[in-house]
Short mmCIF file of C-alpha atoms in Angstrom, two decimals:
data_model
loop_
_atom_site.label_atom_id
_atom_site.label_comp_id
_atom_site.label_asym_id
_atom_site.label_seq_id
_atom_site.Cartn_x
_atom_site.Cartn_y
_atom_site.Cartn_z
CA MET A 24 11.25 2.96 9.94
CA ALA A 25 8.00 3.86 9.68
CA VAL A 26 6.80 6.49 7.61
CA GLY A 27 4.33 8.95 8.32
CA VAL A 28 1.00 9.21 6.68
CA GLU A 29 1.70 12.75 5.36
CA GLU A 30 5.06 11.29 3.87
CA GLU A 31 2.92 8.52 1.99
CA VAL A 32 0.62 11.14 0.60
CA LYS A 33 3.40 13.12 -0.91
CA SER A 34 4.84 9.91 -1.97
CA LEU A 35 1.75 9.11 -4.01
CA VAL A 36 1.60 13.01 -5.21
CA ASN A 37 5.36 12.16 -6.49
CA PHE A 38 4.36 8.91 -8.35
CA LEU A 39 1.53 10.53 -10.08
CA GLY A 40 3.91 13.65 -11.06
CA LEU A 41 1.22 15.91 -9.21
CA PRO A 42 2.18 19.60 -8.07
CA ALA A 43 2.93 19.78 -4.35
CA TYR A 44 0.02 19.78 -2.00
CA LYS A 45 -0.12 20.82 1.64
CA VAL A 46 -0.48 17.75 3.62
CA THR A 47 -0.89 17.65 7.25
CA THR A 48 -2.57 15.27 10.01
CA HIS A 49 -5.62 15.97 11.81
CA GLY A 50 -6.35 14.81 15.50
CA ASP A 51 -4.71 12.05 17.66
CA LEU A 52 -5.40 9.75 15.31
CA LYS A 53 -3.30 11.42 12.76
CA VAL A 54 -5.74 11.41 10.21
CA PRO A 55 -4.42 13.04 6.89
CA GLN A 56 -5.76 16.03 5.37
CA LEU A 57 -4.96 17.43 2.01
CA GLN A 58 -5.74 20.96 0.91
CA THR A 59 -6.51 21.50 -2.70
CA SER A 60 -5.59 24.01 -5.21
CA ASN A 61 -9.10 25.50 -4.67
CA GLY A 62 -9.03 25.84 -0.89
CA ARG A 63 -11.02 22.94 -0.17
CA THR A 64 -9.72 20.34 2.40
CA LEU A 65 -9.72 16.68 2.14
CA MET A 66 -9.90 14.12 4.99
CA GLY A 67 -8.73 10.47 5.03
CA LEU A 68 -6.26 8.31 3.00
CA ALA A 69 -8.68 6.57 1.11
CA THR A 70 -10.41 10.00 -0.03
CA ILE A 71 -7.10 11.76 -0.43
CA SER A 72 -5.78 8.49 -2.61
CA LYS A 73 -8.62 8.62 -4.98
CA PHE A 74 -8.46 12.56 -5.36
CA LEU A 75 -4.94 12.22 -6.47
CA ALA A 76 -5.53 9.25 -8.80
CA LYS A 77 -8.49 11.05 -10.74
CA SER A 78 -6.31 14.15 -10.46
CA SER A 79 -3.52 12.62 -12.46
CA ALA A 80 -3.62 12.74 -16.34
CA SER A 81 -0.71 10.35 -16.82
CA ASN A 82 -1.28 7.41 -14.28
CA GLY A 83 -4.58 7.81 -12.70
CA ALA A 84 -7.00 6.07 -14.77
CA LYS A 85 -4.92 2.86 -14.83
CA LEU A 86 -4.66 2.77 -11.10
CA LEU A 87 -8.37 3.70 -10.44
CA GLY A 88 -9.52 0.41 -12.66
CA THR A 89 -11.45 0.10 -15.70
CA SER A 90 -14.76 -1.74 -14.71
CA PRO A 91 -17.21 -1.11 -11.81
CA GLU A 92 -16.20 -4.36 -10.59
CA GLU A 93 -12.60 -2.99 -10.42
CA HIS A 94 -13.67 0.45 -9.11
CA ALA A 95 -15.48 -1.63 -6.14
CA GLU A 96 -12.35 -3.63 -5.67
CA ILE A 97 -9.78 -0.69 -5.00
CA ALA A 98 -12.63 0.83 -2.73
CA GLN A 99 -12.67 -2.29 -0.82
CA TRP A 100 -8.68 -2.67 -0.51
CA LEU A 101 -8.46 0.95 0.50
CA GLU A 102 -10.99 0.56 3.25
CA TYR A 103 -8.76 -2.76 4.13
CA ARG A 104 -5.94 -0.65 4.77
CA VAL A 105 -7.27 1.57 7.07
CA THR A 106 -9.52 -0.95 8.80
CA VAL A 107 -7.21 -3.91 9.17
CA VAL A 108 -3.40 -3.08 8.06
CA ASP A 109 -3.23 -0.02 10.17
CA ARG A 110 -5.00 -1.56 13.15
CA SER A 111 -2.60 -4.30 13.10
CA VAL A 112 -0.43 -3.95 16.04
CA GLU A 113 -0.21 -7.04 18.26
CA LYS A 114 2.03 -9.86 16.34
CA LYS A 115 -1.20 -12.15 16.38
CA ASP A 116 -2.72 -9.46 14.33
CA VAL A 117 -0.12 -9.05 12.11
CA GLN A 118 0.28 -12.69 11.39
CA ALA A 119 -3.31 -13.02 10.80
CA MET A 120 -3.44 -10.05 8.17
CA LEU A 121 -0.20 -11.43 6.33
CA LYS A 122 -1.81 -14.95 6.05
CA GLU A 123 -5.24 -13.51 4.81
CA LEU A 124 -3.21 -11.37 2.30
CA ASN A 125 -1.00 -14.39 1.41
CA SER A 126 -3.81 -16.65 0.54
CA TYR A 127 -5.49 -13.81 -1.48
CA LEU A 128 -2.35 -13.18 -3.61
CA LEU A 129 -1.62 -16.79 -4.29
CA ASP A 130 -2.83 -16.42 -8.00
CA LYS A 131 -2.32 -12.72 -8.70
CA VAL A 132 0.40 -10.63 -9.51
CA TYR A 133 -1.24 -7.52 -8.11
CA PHE A 134 -4.45 -6.85 -6.12
CA LEU A 135 -6.30 -6.77 -9.14
CA GLY A 136 -4.74 -9.39 -11.17
CA PHE A 137 -1.93 -8.07 -13.59
CA HIS A 138 -1.83 -4.58 -13.51
CA LEU A 139 -0.40 -2.07 -10.69
CA SER A 140 -3.57 -0.37 -8.96
CA LEU A 141 -4.12 2.10 -6.33
CA ALA A 142 -4.92 -0.50 -4.05
CA ASP A 143 -1.22 -1.84 -4.47
CA LEU A 144 0.11 1.65 -3.77
CA VAL A 145 -1.90 2.01 -0.63
CA ILE A 146 -1.58 -1.33 0.79
CA TYR A 147 2.32 -1.11 -0.22
CA HIS A 148 3.08 1.83 1.99
CA GLY A 149 0.96 0.49 5.01
CA LEU A 150 2.81 -2.98 4.68
CA HIS A 151 6.06 -1.31 4.52
CA PRO A 152 7.02 -1.14 8.01
CA VAL A 153 5.38 -4.56 8.76
CA MET A 154 7.87 -5.99 6.02
CA CYS A 155 10.79 -4.56 7.32
CA GLN A 156 10.30 -6.26 10.73
CA LEU A 157 10.17 -9.54 9.30
CA ASN A 158 13.14 -11.79 9.26
CA PHE A 159 13.70 -13.89 6.34
CA TYR A 160 11.95 -16.93 7.75
CA GLU A 161 9.03 -15.00 8.40
CA LYS A 162 8.94 -13.59 4.73
CA GLN A 163 9.56 -17.10 3.06
CA GLN A 164 6.10 -17.99 5.19
CA TYR A 165 4.21 -15.24 3.57
CA GLN A 166 5.91 -15.96 0.00
CA ASN A 167 3.05 -14.65 -1.83
CA VAL A 168 3.10 -11.28 -0.15
CA SER A 169 6.72 -11.20 -0.20
CA ARG A 170 6.80 -11.69 -3.98
CA TRP A 171 4.13 -9.02 -4.28
CA PHE A 172 5.61 -6.43 -2.11
CA ASP A 173 8.91 -7.04 -4.03
CA GLN A 174 7.15 -6.82 -7.18
CA VAL A 175 5.66 -3.32 -6.09
CA GLN A 176 8.70 -1.85 -4.36
CA HIS A 177 10.73 -2.49 -7.79
CA TYR A 178 7.80 -0.89 -9.61
CA PRO A 179 9.20 2.64 -11.18
CA GLY A 180 8.83 5.61 -8.87
CA VAL A 181 6.94 3.32 -6.13
CA GLN A 182 9.88 3.17 -3.67
CA GLN A 183 11.05 6.84 -3.35
CA HIS A 184 12.43 7.68 -0.09
CA LEU A 185 11.51 4.08 1.54
CA PRO A 186 14.36 1.92 2.44
CA LYS A 187 14.22 -1.19 0.22
CA VAL A 188 13.30 -4.68 1.97
CA VAL A 189 15.38 -7.46 1.01
CA PHE A 190 14.17 -10.59 0.07
CA VAL A 191 15.74 -14.02 -0.60
CA ARG A 192 15.14 -15.42 -3.99
CA ASN A 193 15.74 -19.43 -3.02
CA SER A 194 14.05 -20.87 -0.36
CA LEU A 195 16.14 -21.28 2.93
CA TYR A 196 13.69 -22.94 5.20
CA THR A 197 12.05 -26.50 4.11
CA SER A 198 9.14 -26.82 6.13
CA PHE A 199 7.07 -23.96 8.09
CA ASP A 200 4.77 -24.33 11.30
CA HIS A 201 1.59 -22.71 10.68
#
């Protein structure tokens, strides 16, 4: 079940404990737009996500990182979401993306190491439809992505309306053909 970008933004608003915003999409590409309380319109998932995180008194600062390097890494992963994850439609593109993410997450709990960030939230929502389509064998092939995804979906307040993706704790298959 693919979730629209409007629902994704609303989920982020709920996760951050913010009041409801008017969220719509613009144009054929369904670019999200959000109307702020003072009437301004913000467009684009990365822009809206950063605005919402900065607007949250409770979680926002932690989600945006604590150093210039972490700020840059988060910006990098927000860009990755819209340029790679959202555009990976063909099976070969999805496999290449999952292989790349699997390698990156080899020694990490979350995208920035050991704490949940805005990068994790937006990548999680972008990968949710992909992970729903994978069978157990495919999930096992991308075990680092699967471990990370399961960790994020169980983080309090993240999953919300999304269906839970089921993972097997024990290896079902002993060898992989990569």
